[in-house]
Amino acid sequence: MSAKNADVLFQFADNYGGSPWVRFSDEDTDCRHSVALPTFSMVAWNAVSPIAKDPELRKILAMLIPRDALLSYGAGSLGQLVSAPIPKQHPGYNDSVKRLATDLPKAANELERLGYRRPKAEGPRYTPDGKPMKLRFKADSPRTTLVEKTIADTLSAVGVQVEFVHGYVAAGPFDGHLTAVTINSVTSDLLFLLHSRYSMLKNPIDPVHHESLDKLLENYSLSLTHEPDFGVLKKVHSKVQELHPVTVLVQHSACLTGNNSRYVRRLNVNDPDWLKQIVR
Protein backbone atom coordinates (compact mmCIF):
# COMPACT_ATOMS: atom_id res chain seq x y z
CA MET A 1 0.00 0.00 0.00
CA SER A 2 1.41 3.39 -0.92
CA ALA A 3 0.14 6.69 0.42
CA LYS A 4 -0.25 9.88 -1.58
CA ASN A 5 1.80 11.61 1.08
CA ALA A 6 4.53 9.60 2.77
CA ASP A 7 4.37 11.81 5.85
CA VAL A 8 0.88 10.57 6.76
CA LEU A 9 1.15 7.80 9.33
CA PHE A 10 -1.28 5.60 11.21
CA GLN A 11 -0.93 5.58 14.97
CA PHE A 12 -3.02 3.03 16.83
CA ALA A 13 -3.82 2.82 20.52
CA ASP A 14 -1.11 0.24 21.12
CA ASN A 15 1.55 2.76 20.02
CA TYR A 16 1.09 4.32 23.46
CA GLY A 17 2.26 1.30 25.45
CA GLY A 18 1.19 -2.32 25.24
CA SER A 19 -1.94 -3.64 23.59
CA PRO A 20 -5.06 -1.45 23.29
CA TRP A 21 -6.43 -3.14 26.41
CA VAL A 22 -3.39 -2.78 28.66
CA ARG A 23 -2.83 0.20 30.91
CA PHE A 24 -1.10 3.04 29.05
CA SER A 25 2.16 4.75 29.85
CA ASP A 26 2.23 8.40 30.83
CA GLU A 27 2.77 9.42 27.22
CA ASP A 28 0.26 11.95 25.93
CA THR A 29 -2.50 10.21 23.96
CA ASP A 30 -4.04 13.39 22.54
CA CYS A 31 -4.84 13.02 18.84
CA ARG A 32 -5.88 15.91 16.62
CA HIS A 33 -6.76 13.84 13.56
CA SER A 34 -8.26 10.40 14.11
CA VAL A 35 -10.11 8.15 11.70
CA ALA A 36 -12.76 5.63 12.67
CA LEU A 37 -11.92 2.02 11.89
CA PRO A 38 -14.50 -0.68 11.08
CA THR A 39 -13.04 -2.69 13.96
CA PHE A 40 -15.03 -3.45 17.10
CA SER A 41 -14.13 -5.00 20.43
CA MET A 42 -17.12 -6.89 21.75
CA VAL A 43 -18.58 -9.65 23.84
CA ALA A 44 -20.46 -12.16 21.67
CA TRP A 45 -23.03 -14.01 23.77
CA ASN A 46 -23.71 -17.74 23.69
CA ALA A 47 -27.32 -18.57 22.75
CA VAL A 48 -27.24 -21.88 24.64
CA SER A 49 -25.75 -20.52 27.86
CA PRO A 50 -28.13 -21.00 30.81
CA ILE A 51 -27.67 -17.31 31.63
CA ALA A 52 -26.80 -15.56 28.35
CA LYS A 53 -29.61 -17.23 26.40
CA ASP A 54 -32.01 -14.66 27.89
CA PRO A 55 -31.95 -11.36 25.90
CA GLU A 56 -33.08 -9.43 28.97
CA LEU A 57 -30.16 -10.78 30.96
CA ARG A 58 -27.74 -9.96 28.14
CA LYS A 59 -28.86 -6.33 28.28
CA ILE A 60 -28.50 -6.26 32.06
CA LEU A 61 -24.97 -7.64 31.82
CA ALA A 62 -24.16 -4.98 29.21
CA MET A 63 -25.20 -2.33 31.73
CA LEU A 64 -22.51 -3.64 34.09
CA ILE A 65 -19.62 -2.98 31.68
CA PRO A 66 -18.17 0.58 31.98
CA ARG A 67 -17.51 1.13 28.30
CA ASP A 68 -16.83 4.84 28.77
CA ALA A 69 -13.94 4.06 31.10
CA LEU A 70 -12.63 1.34 28.79
CA LEU A 71 -12.60 3.78 25.89
CA SER A 72 -10.83 6.49 27.89
CA TYR A 73 -8.26 4.42 29.76
CA GLY A 74 -8.01 1.23 27.74
CA ALA A 75 -7.99 2.66 24.22
CA GLY A 76 -6.62 6.12 24.93
CA SER A 77 -9.90 7.64 23.68
CA LEU A 78 -9.03 6.35 20.21
CA GLY A 79 -12.52 5.16 19.40
CA GLN A 80 -16.19 5.79 19.99
CA LEU A 81 -19.10 4.12 21.71
CA VAL A 82 -21.72 2.51 19.48
CA SER A 83 -24.84 0.40 19.99
CA ALA A 84 -24.14 -2.12 17.21
CA PRO A 85 -21.16 -3.36 15.16
CA ILE A 86 -21.86 -0.76 12.48
CA PRO A 87 -19.44 2.17 11.97
CA LYS A 88 -20.98 5.25 13.54
CA GLN A 89 -20.23 7.35 10.46
CA HIS A 90 -21.98 4.88 8.12
CA PRO A 91 -25.31 6.03 6.56
CA GLY A 92 -26.89 2.80 7.78
CA TYR A 93 -26.09 3.51 11.43
CA ASN A 94 -29.34 4.17 13.28
CA ASP A 95 -28.81 7.18 15.56
CA SER A 96 -32.22 6.68 17.14
CA VAL A 97 -30.99 3.44 18.73
CA LYS A 98 -29.29 4.41 21.97
CA ARG A 99 -26.67 2.24 23.59
CA LEU A 100 -27.34 0.83 27.04
CA ALA A 101 -25.79 3.12 29.64
CA THR A 102 -23.65 1.73 32.44
CA ASP A 103 -25.79 1.60 35.60
CA LEU A 104 -24.71 -0.84 38.33
CA PRO A 105 -27.54 -0.12 40.82
CA LYS A 106 -30.21 -0.50 38.15
CA ALA A 107 -28.60 -3.67 36.80
CA ALA A 108 -28.43 -5.14 40.32
CA ASN A 109 -32.12 -4.38 40.88
CA GLU A 110 -33.00 -5.99 37.56
CA LEU A 111 -31.06 -9.12 38.49
CA GLU A 112 -33.03 -9.33 41.75
CA ARG A 113 -36.30 -8.94 39.84
CA LEU A 114 -35.41 -11.88 37.61
CA GLY A 115 -34.65 -14.10 40.60
CA TYR A 116 -30.87 -13.72 40.71
CA ARG A 117 -30.64 -13.03 44.43
CA ARG A 118 -27.79 -11.74 46.55
CA PRO A 119 -28.67 -12.55 50.17
CA LYS A 120 -25.65 -10.79 51.63
CA ALA A 121 -24.38 -7.42 50.45
CA GLU A 122 -20.78 -8.62 50.12
CA GLY A 123 -21.58 -12.21 49.19
CA PRO A 124 -22.14 -14.04 45.91
CA ARG A 125 -25.27 -13.80 43.80
CA TYR A 126 -27.30 -16.92 43.12
CA THR A 127 -29.30 -18.12 40.12
CA PRO A 128 -33.03 -18.88 40.52
CA ASP A 129 -32.15 -22.56 41.07
CA GLY A 130 -29.78 -21.72 43.93
CA LYS A 131 -26.41 -22.03 42.21
CA PRO A 132 -23.72 -19.30 42.39
CA MET A 133 -24.06 -16.98 39.39
CA LYS A 134 -20.89 -17.36 37.35
CA LEU A 135 -19.98 -16.30 33.81
CA ARG A 136 -17.25 -18.01 31.83
CA PHE A 137 -15.71 -16.20 28.85
CA LYS A 138 -13.36 -17.26 26.09
CA ALA A 139 -10.78 -14.50 25.54
CA ASP A 140 -8.72 -14.10 22.38
CA SER A 141 -5.83 -12.46 24.21
CA PRO A 142 -3.04 -14.84 25.34
CA ARG A 143 -2.91 -13.08 28.70
CA THR A 144 -5.11 -11.12 31.06
CA THR A 145 -5.89 -7.61 29.82
CA LEU A 146 -7.38 -4.41 31.20
CA VAL A 147 -10.76 -5.08 29.66
CA GLU A 148 -10.96 -8.51 31.29
CA LYS A 149 -10.02 -7.13 34.71
CA THR A 150 -12.54 -4.31 34.34
CA ILE A 151 -15.39 -6.65 33.38
CA ALA A 152 -14.50 -9.03 36.22
CA ASP A 153 -14.30 -6.20 38.78
CA THR A 154 -17.61 -4.58 37.82
CA LEU A 155 -19.54 -7.86 37.70
CA SER A 156 -18.06 -8.99 41.01
CA ALA A 157 -19.28 -5.69 42.49
CA VAL A 158 -22.83 -7.03 42.12
CA GLY A 159 -21.93 -10.57 43.20
CA VAL A 160 -21.37 -12.19 39.79
CA GLN A 161 -18.31 -14.45 39.50
CA VAL A 162 -16.32 -14.24 36.26
CA GLU A 163 -13.71 -16.48 34.66
CA PHE A 164 -11.74 -15.73 31.49
CA VAL A 165 -10.16 -18.64 29.63
CA HIS A 166 -7.24 -18.09 27.22
CA GLY A 167 -5.75 -20.21 24.48
CA TYR A 168 -6.96 -21.69 21.20
CA VAL A 169 -7.65 -25.10 22.72
CA ALA A 170 -9.55 -23.80 25.74
CA ALA A 171 -12.45 -26.07 26.57
CA GLY A 172 -16.00 -24.77 26.81
CA PRO A 173 -18.77 -24.29 27.47
CA PHE A 174 -18.63 -20.50 27.54
CA ASP A 175 -21.25 -17.87 28.28
CA GLY A 176 -19.57 -15.41 25.94
CA HIS A 177 -16.58 -14.67 23.76
CA LEU A 178 -14.44 -11.55 24.25
CA THR A 179 -13.18 -10.83 20.76
CA ALA A 180 -12.63 -8.21 18.05
CA VAL A 181 -14.05 -8.16 14.53
CA THR A 182 -13.47 -6.04 11.45
CA ILE A 183 -16.24 -5.57 8.91
CA ASN A 184 -16.43 -3.99 5.46
CA SER A 185 -16.47 -0.26 6.17
CA VAL A 186 -18.29 0.61 2.95
CA THR A 187 -21.12 -1.92 2.99
CA SER A 188 -21.34 -2.77 6.72
CA ASP A 189 -22.75 -6.12 5.66
CA LEU A 190 -23.26 -8.10 8.89
CA LEU A 191 -24.43 -11.32 7.22
CA PHE A 192 -21.23 -13.20 8.02
CA LEU A 193 -21.18 -11.85 11.55
CA LEU A 194 -24.73 -12.30 12.85
CA HIS A 195 -26.64 -14.64 10.51
CA SER A 196 -27.52 -18.02 12.02
CA ARG A 197 -26.13 -19.93 9.04
CA TYR A 198 -23.05 -17.88 8.13
CA SER A 199 -21.85 -16.33 11.40
CA MET A 200 -18.10 -16.43 11.92
CA LEU A 201 -18.75 -16.29 15.68
CA LYS A 202 -19.80 -19.96 15.80
CA ASN A 203 -16.55 -21.05 17.35
CA PRO A 204 -16.27 -21.23 20.38
CA ILE A 205 -19.93 -20.31 21.03
CA ASP A 206 -23.35 -20.79 19.51
CA PRO A 207 -24.13 -17.18 18.56
CA VAL A 208 -27.50 -15.62 19.25
CA HIS A 209 -29.73 -15.62 16.19
CA HIS A 210 -33.35 -15.11 15.27
CA GLU A 211 -35.37 -15.69 12.12
CA SER A 212 -36.41 -12.01 11.91
CA LEU A 213 -32.78 -10.86 12.17
CA ASP A 214 -31.71 -13.42 9.56
CA LYS A 215 -34.32 -12.09 7.15
CA LEU A 216 -33.24 -8.48 7.59
CA LEU A 217 -29.59 -9.43 7.13
CA GLU A 218 -30.44 -11.30 3.94
CA ASN A 219 -32.49 -8.40 2.57
CA TYR A 220 -29.74 -5.88 3.19
CA SER A 221 -27.04 -8.13 1.76
CA LEU A 222 -29.19 -8.68 -1.34
CA SER A 223 -29.67 -4.93 -1.79
CA LEU A 224 -25.89 -4.54 -2.08
CA THR A 225 -26.04 -6.27 -5.47
CA HIS A 226 -27.82 -3.25 -6.98
CA GLU A 227 -28.42 -0.30 -4.64
CA PRO A 228 -27.71 -0.45 -0.89
CA ASP A 229 -30.86 -0.06 1.19
CA PHE A 230 -29.58 1.72 4.27
CA GLY A 231 -33.12 1.80 5.65
CA VAL A 232 -32.95 -1.98 5.98
CA LEU A 233 -29.56 -1.74 7.68
CA LYS A 234 -31.10 0.65 10.20
CA LYS A 235 -33.76 -1.99 10.89
CA VAL A 236 -30.95 -4.51 11.37
CA HIS A 237 -29.46 -2.09 13.90
CA SER A 238 -32.77 -1.87 15.80
CA LYS A 239 -33.17 -5.64 15.82
CA VAL A 240 -29.61 -6.11 17.08
CA GLN A 241 -30.40 -3.80 19.98
CA GLU A 242 -33.59 -5.73 20.70
CA LEU A 243 -31.97 -9.18 20.64
CA HIS A 244 -28.55 -8.02 21.88
CA PRO A 245 -26.49 -10.88 20.41
CA VAL A 246 -23.32 -8.89 21.07
CA THR A 247 -22.28 -6.15 23.46
CA VAL A 248 -20.01 -3.77 21.56
CA LEU A 249 -17.39 -2.31 23.87
CA VAL A 250 -15.87 0.21 21.47
CA GLN A 251 -15.44 1.03 17.79
CA HIS A 252 -11.71 1.60 17.42
CA SER A 253 -9.98 4.52 15.74
CA ALA A 254 -6.48 5.25 14.48
CA CYS A 255 -4.57 8.48 14.80
CA LEU A 256 -3.22 10.15 11.66
CA THR A 257 0.05 11.94 12.23
CA GLY A 258 2.62 13.49 9.94
CA ASN A 259 4.49 16.58 8.90
CA ASN A 260 1.93 17.63 6.32
CA SER A 261 -0.88 18.59 8.71
CA ARG A 262 -2.63 20.58 5.99
CA TYR A 263 -3.10 17.37 4.01
CA VAL A 264 -4.31 15.49 7.08
CA ARG A 265 -6.88 18.21 7.84
CA ARG A 266 -8.37 17.80 4.35
CA LEU A 267 -9.11 14.13 4.96
CA ASN A 268 -12.86 13.50 5.17
CA VAL A 269 -12.99 11.03 8.05
CA ASN A 270 -16.79 10.88 7.87
CA ASP A 271 -16.52 9.09 4.55
CA PRO A 272 -16.68 5.32 5.31
CA ASP A 273 -14.30 4.81 2.40
CA TRP A 274 -11.76 7.38 3.65
CA LEU A 275 -8.84 5.03 3.03
CA LYS A 276 -9.10 5.65 -0.73
CA GLN A 277 -8.24 9.29 -0.08
CA ILE A 278 -4.71 8.40 1.01
CA VAL A 279 -4.03 5.24 -0.97
CA ARG A 280 -3.22 5.16 -4.66
PDB file of N, CA, C and O in Angstrom, residues 192-233:
ATOM      1  N   PHE A 192     -22.187 -12.207   7.581  1.00  0.00           N
ATOM      2  CA  PHE A 192     -21.229 -13.204   8.025  1.00  0.00           C
ATOM      3  C   PHE A 192     -20.801 -12.999   9.477  1.00  0.00           C
ATOM      4  O   PHE A 192     -19.919 -13.704   9.965  1.00  0.00           O
ATOM      5  N   LEU A 193     -21.456 -12.059  10.132  1.00  0.00           N
ATOM      6  CA  LEU A 193     -21.182 -11.854  11.552  1.00  0.00           C
ATOM      7  C   LEU A 193     -22.343 -12.355  12.414  1.00  0.00           C
ATOM      8  O   LEU A 193     -22.130 -13.016  13.430  1.00  0.00           O
ATOM      9  N   LEU A 194     -23.588 -12.071  11.978  1.00  0.00           N
ATOM     10  CA  LEU A 194     -24.730 -12.304  12.853  1.00  0.00           C
ATOM     11  C   LEU A 194     -25.768 -13.278  12.311  1.00  0.00           C
ATOM     12  O   LEU A 194     -26.699 -13.633  13.034  1.00  0.00           O
ATOM     13  N   HIS A 195     -25.643 -13.719  11.063  1.00  0.00           N
ATOM     14  CA  HIS A 195     -26.638 -14.639  10.506  1.00  0.00           C
ATOM     15  C   HIS A 195     -26.464 -16.033  11.104  1.00  0.00           C
ATOM     16  O   HIS A 195     -25.337 -16.499  11.291  1.00  0.00           O
ATOM     17  N   SER A 196     -27.577 -16.716  11.373  1.00  0.00           N
ATOM     18  CA  SER A 196     -27.516 -18.021  12.025  1.00  0.00           C
ATOM     19  C   SER A 196     -26.754 -19.055  11.209  1.00  0.00           C
ATOM     20  O   SER A 196     -26.116 -19.954  11.763  1.00  0.00           O
ATOM     21  N   ARG A 197     -26.780 -18.934   9.894  1.00  0.00           N
ATOM     22  CA  ARG A 197     -26.126 -19.930   9.041  1.00  0.00           C
ATOM     23  C   ARG A 197     -24.679 -19.571   8.743  1.00  0.00           C
ATOM     24  O   ARG A 197     -23.830 -20.461   8.612  1.00  0.00           O
ATOM     25  N   TYR A 198     -24.367 -18.284   8.635  1.00  0.00           N
ATOM     26  CA  TYR A 198     -23.052 -17.882   8.130  1.00  0.00           C
ATOM     27  C   TYR A 198     -22.143 -17.254   9.179  1.00  0.00           C
ATOM     28  O   TYR A 198     -20.997 -16.918   8.874  1.00  0.00           O
ATOM     29  N   SER A 199     -22.605 -17.081  10.401  1.00  0.00           N
ATOM     30  CA  SER A 199     -21.849 -16.328  11.400  1.00  0.00           C
ATOM     31  C   SER A 199     -20.462 -16.906  11.652  1.00  0.00           C
ATOM     32  O   SER A 199     -20.302 -18.106  11.882  1.00  0.00           O
ATOM     33  N   MET A 200     -19.471 -16.015  11.631  1.00  0.00           N
ATOM     34  CA  MET A 200     -18.101 -16.429  11.920  1.00  0.00           C
ATOM     35  C   MET A 200     -17.848 -16.496  13.434  1.00  0.00           C
ATOM     36  O   MET A 200     -16.740 -16.794  13.870  1.00  0.00           O
ATOM     37  N   LEU A 201     -18.889 -16.224  14.234  1.00  0.00           N
ATOM     38  CA  LEU A 201     -18.752 -16.285  15.682  1.00  0.00           C
ATOM     39  C   LEU A 201     -19.070 -17.674  16.239  1.00  0.00           C
ATOM     40  O   LEU A 201     -19.080 -17.872  17.447  1.00  0.00           O
ATOM     41  N   LYS A 202     -19.337 -18.646  15.353  1.00  0.00           N
ATOM     42  CA  LYS A 202     -19.799 -19.963  15.797  1.00  0.00           C
ATOM     43  C   LYS A 202     -18.790 -20.729  16.641  1.00  0.00           C
ATOM     44  O   LYS A 202     -19.156 -21.645  17.356  1.00  0.00           O
ATOM     45  N   ASN A 203     -17.556 -20.390  16.530  1.00  0.00           N
ATOM     46  CA  ASN A 203     -16.547 -21.052  17.348  1.00  0.00           C
ATOM     47  C   ASN A 203     -15.881 -19.995  18.218  1.00  0.00           C
ATOM     48  O   ASN A 203     -15.324 -19.033  17.676  1.00  0.00           O
ATOM     49  N   PRO A 204     -15.968 -20.064  19.541  1.00  0.00           N
ATOM     50  CA  PRO A 204     -16.274 -21.230  20.377  1.00  0.00           C
ATOM     51  C   PRO A 204     -17.675 -21.212  20.990  1.00  0.00           C
ATOM     52  O   PRO A 204     -17.903 -21.897  21.992  1.00  0.00           O
ATOM     53  N   ILE A 205     -18.593 -20.400  20.452  1.00  0.00           N
ATOM     54  CA  ILE A 205     -19.927 -20.310  21.032  1.00  0.00           C
ATOM     55  C   ILE A 205     -20.975 -20.599  19.964  1.00  0.00           C
ATOM     56  O   ILE A 205     -20.670 -20.700  18.779  1.00  0.00           O
ATOM     57  N   ASP A 206     -22.211 -20.716  20.410  1.00  0.00           N
ATOM     58  CA  ASP A 206     -23.351 -20.788  19.505  1.00  0.00           C
ATOM     59  C   ASP A 206     -23.977 -19.402  19.513  1.00  0.00           C
ATOM     60  O   ASP A 206     -24.684 -19.049  20.455  1.00  0.00           O
ATOM     61  N   PRO A 207     -23.695 -18.571  18.506  1.00  0.00           N
ATOM     62  CA  PRO A 207     -24.129 -17.176  18.563  1.00  0.00           C
ATOM     63  C   PRO A 207     -25.642 -17.020  18.578  1.00  0.00           C
ATOM     64  O   PRO A 207     -26.383 -17.870  18.074  1.00  0.00           O
ATOM     65  N   VAL A 208     -26.082 -15.929  19.174  1.00  0.00           N
ATOM     66  CA  VAL A 208     -27.500 -15.620  19.246  1.00  0.00           C
ATOM     67  C   VAL A 208     -28.018 -15.316  17.852  1.00  0.00           C
ATOM     68  O   VAL A 208     -27.404 -14.567  17.089  1.00  0.00           O
ATOM     69  N   HIS A 209     -29.135 -15.900  17.493  1.00  0.00           N
ATOM     70  CA  HIS A 209     -29.730 -15.621  16.189  1.00  0.00           C
ATOM     71  C   HIS A 209     -31.246 -15.674  16.305  1.00  0.00           C
ATOM     72  O   HIS A 209     -31.799 -16.177  17.286  1.00  0.00           O
ATOM     73  N   HIS A 210     -31.893 -15.130  15.291  1.00  0.00           N
ATOM     74  CA  HIS A 210     -33.352 -15.110  15.268  1.00  0.00           C
ATOM     75  C   HIS A 210     -33.791 -15.024  13.815  1.00  0.00           C
ATOM     76  O   HIS A 210     -33.131 -14.372  12.994  1.00  0.00           O
ATOM     77  N   GLU A 211     -34.896 -15.662  13.501  1.00  0.00           N
ATOM     78  CA  GLU A 211     -35.372 -15.692  12.124  1.00  0.00           C
ATOM     79  C   GLU A 211     -35.602 -14.289  11.568  1.00  0.00           C
ATOM     80  O   GLU A 211     -35.281 -14.012  10.408  1.00  0.00           O
ATOM     81  N   SER A 212     -36.137 -13.379  12.390  1.00  0.00           N
ATOM     82  CA  SER A 212     -36.409 -12.012  11.913  1.00  0.00           C
ATOM     83  C   SER A 212     -35.119 -11.265  11.608  1.00  0.00           C
ATOM     84  O   SER A 212     -35.041 -10.501  10.635  1.00  0.00           O
ATOM     85  N   LEU A 213     -34.072 -11.495  12.436  1.00  0.00           N
ATOM     86  CA  LEU A 213     -32.785 -10.862  12.170  1.00  0.00           C
ATOM     87  C   LEU A 213     -32.161 -11.456  10.920  1.00  0.00           C
ATOM     88  O   LEU A 213     -31.605 -10.719  10.086  1.00  0.00           O
ATOM     89  N   ASP A 214     -32.244 -12.771  10.767  1.00  0.00           N
ATOM     90  CA  ASP A 214     -31.713 -13.419   9.562  1.00  0.00           C
ATOM     91  C   ASP A 214     -32.321 -12.811   8.304  1.00  0.00           C
ATOM     92  O   ASP A 214     -31.619 -12.542   7.322  1.00  0.00           O
ATOM     93  N   LYS A 215     -33.625 -12.612   8.322  1.00  0.00           N
ATOM     94  CA  LYS A 215     -34.321 -12.089   7.145  1.00  0.00           C
ATOM     95  C   LYS A 215     -33.856 -10.669   6.811  1.00  0.00           C
ATOM     96  O   LYS A 215     -33.621 -10.340   5.642  1.00  0.00           O
ATOM     97  N   LEU A 216     -33.720  -9.837   7.814  1.00  0.00           N
ATOM     98  CA  LEU A 216     -33.242  -8.476   7.588  1.00  0.00           C
ATOM     99  C   LEU A 216     -31.814  -8.477   7.048  1.00  0.00           C
ATOM    100  O   LEU A 216     -31.482  -7.712   6.131  1.00  0.00           O
ATOM    101  N   LEU A 217     -30.973  -9.335   7.606  1.00  0.00           N
ATOM    102  CA  LEU A 217     -29.587  -9.433   7.134  1.00  0.00           C
ATOM    103  C   LEU A 217     -29.541  -9.869   5.675  1.00  0.00           C
ATOM    104  O   LEU A 217     -28.759  -9.338   4.874  1.00  0.00           O
ATOM    105  N   GLU A 218     -30.380 -10.830   5.324  1.00  0.00           N
ATOM    106  CA  GLU A 218     -30.438 -11.299   3.936  1.00  0.00           C
ATOM    107  C   GLU A 218     -30.920 -10.199   2.997  1.00  0.00           C
ATOM    108  O   GLU A 218     -30.367 -10.006   1.902  1.00  0.00           O
ATOM    109  N   ASN A 219     -31.941  -9.461   3.422  1.00  0.00           N
ATOM    110  CA  ASN A 219     -32.494  -8.401   2.570  1.00  0.00           C
ATOM    111  C   ASN A 219     -31.473  -7.296   2.326  1.00  0.00           C
ATOM    112  O   ASN A 219     -31.348  -6.785   1.200  1.00  0.00           O
ATOM    113  N   TYR A 220     -30.739  -6.926   3.376  1.00  0.00           N
ATOM    114  CA  TYR A 220     -29.740  -5.878   3.191  1.00  0.00           C
ATOM    115  C   TYR A 220     -28.596  -6.363   2.313  1.00  0.00           C
ATOM    116  O   TYR A 220     -28.143  -5.649   1.407  1.00  0.00           O
ATOM    117  N   SER A 221     -28.130  -7.578   2.559  1.00  0.00           N
ATOM    118  CA  SER A 221     -27.041  -8.126   1.755  1.00  0.00           C
ATOM    119  C   SER A 221     -27.443  -8.215   0.285  1.00  0.00           C
ATOM    120  O   SER A 221     -26.643  -7.920  -0.613  1.00  0.00           O
ATOM    121  N   LEU A 222     -28.687  -8.603   0.034  1.00  0.00           N
ATOM    122  CA  LEU A 222     -29.186  -8.683  -1.343  1.00  0.00           C
ATOM    123  C   LEU A 222     -29.240  -7.305  -1.989  1.00  0.00           C
ATOM    124  O   LEU A 222     -28.929  -7.158  -3.185  1.00  0.00           O
ATOM    125  N   SER A 223     -29.584  -6.285  -1.222  1.00  0.00           N
ATOM    126  CA  SER A 223     -29.671  -4.927  -1.790  1.00  0.00           C
ATOM    127  C   SER A 223     -28.314  -4.428  -2.262  1.00  0.00           C
ATOM    128  O   SER A 223     -28.232  -3.550  -3.126  1.00  0.00           O
ATOM    129  N   LEU A 224     -27.230  -4.977  -1.708  1.00  0.00           N
ATOM    130  CA  LEU A 224     -25.886  -4.544  -2.085  1.00  0.00           C
ATOM    131  C   LEU A 224     -25.533  -4.942  -3.512  1.00  0.00           C
ATOM    132  O   LEU A 224     -24.559  -4.443  -4.075  1.00  0.00           O
ATOM    133  N   THR A 225     -26.309  -5.849  -4.098  1.00  0.00           N
ATOM    134  CA  THR A 225     -26.040  -6.270  -5.469  1.00  0.00           C
ATOM    135  C   THR A 225     -26.521  -5.243  -6.484  1.00  0.00           C
ATOM    136  O   THR A 225     -26.157  -5.319  -7.649  1.00  0.00           O
ATOM    137  N   HIS A 226     -27.365  -4.296  -6.062  1.00  0.00           N
ATOM    138  CA  HIS A 226     -27.820  -3.251  -6.977  1.00  0.00           C
ATOM    139  C   HIS A 226     -27.717  -1.869  -6.338  1.00  0.00           C
ATOM    140  O   HIS A 226     -26.872  -1.069  -6.711  1.00  0.00           O
ATOM    141  N   GLU A 227     -28.515  -1.588  -5.329  1.00  0.00           N
ATOM    142  CA  GLU A 227     -28.424  -0.301  -4.638  1.00  0.00           C
ATOM    143  C   GLU A 227     -28.602  -0.526  -3.143  1.00  0.00           C
ATOM    144  O   GLU A 227     -29.650  -1.037  -2.719  1.00  0.00           O
ATOM    145  N   PRO A 228     -27.623  -0.185  -2.329  1.00  0.00           N
ATOM    146  CA  PRO A 228     -27.715  -0.449  -0.890  1.00  0.00           C
ATOM    147  C   PRO A 228     -28.949   0.203  -0.269  1.00  0.00           C
ATOM    148  O   PRO A 228     -29.216   1.382  -0.501  1.00  0.00           O
ATOM    149  N   ASP A 229     -29.676  -0.574   0.497  1.00  0.00           N
ATOM    150  CA  ASP A 229     -30.856  -0.064   1.190  1.00  0.00           C
ATOM    151  C   ASP A 229     -30.476   0.179   2.646  1.00  0.00           C
ATOM    152  O   ASP A 229     -30.571  -0.710   3.493  1.00  0.00           O
ATOM    153  N   PHE A 230     -30.037   1.408   2.927  1.00  0.00           N
ATOM    154  CA  PHE A 230     -29.583   1.719   4.274  1.00  0.00           C
ATOM    155  C   PHE A 230     -30.737   1.733   5.270  1.00  0.00           C
ATOM    156  O   PHE A 230     -30.524   1.602   6.480  1.00  0.00           O
ATOM    157  N   GLY A 231     -31.961   1.891   4.769  1.00  0.00           N
ATOM    158  CA  GLY A 231     -33.118   1.800   5.646  1.00  0.00           C
ATOM    159  C   GLY A 231     -33.243   0.415   6.251  1.00  0.00           C
ATOM    160  O   GLY A 231     -33.598   0.261   7.433  1.00  0.00           O
ATOM    161  N   VAL A 232     -32.928  -0.612   5.469  1.00  0.00           N
ATOM    162  CA  VAL A 232     -32.954  -1.984   5.983  1.00  0.00           C
ATOM    163  C   VAL A 232     -31.836  -2.188   7.002  1.00  0.00           C
ATOM    164  O   VAL A 232     -32.027  -2.837   8.032  1.00  0.00           O
ATOM    165  N   LEU A 233     -30.667  -1.610   6.730  1.00  0.00           N
ATOM    166  CA  LEU A 233     -29.564  -1.739   7.680  1.00  0.00           C
ATOM    167  C   LEU A 233     -29.927  -1.085   9.009  1.00  0.00           C
ATOM    168  O   LEU A 233     -29.574  -1.589  10.079  1.00  0.00           O
TER     169      LEU A 233
END
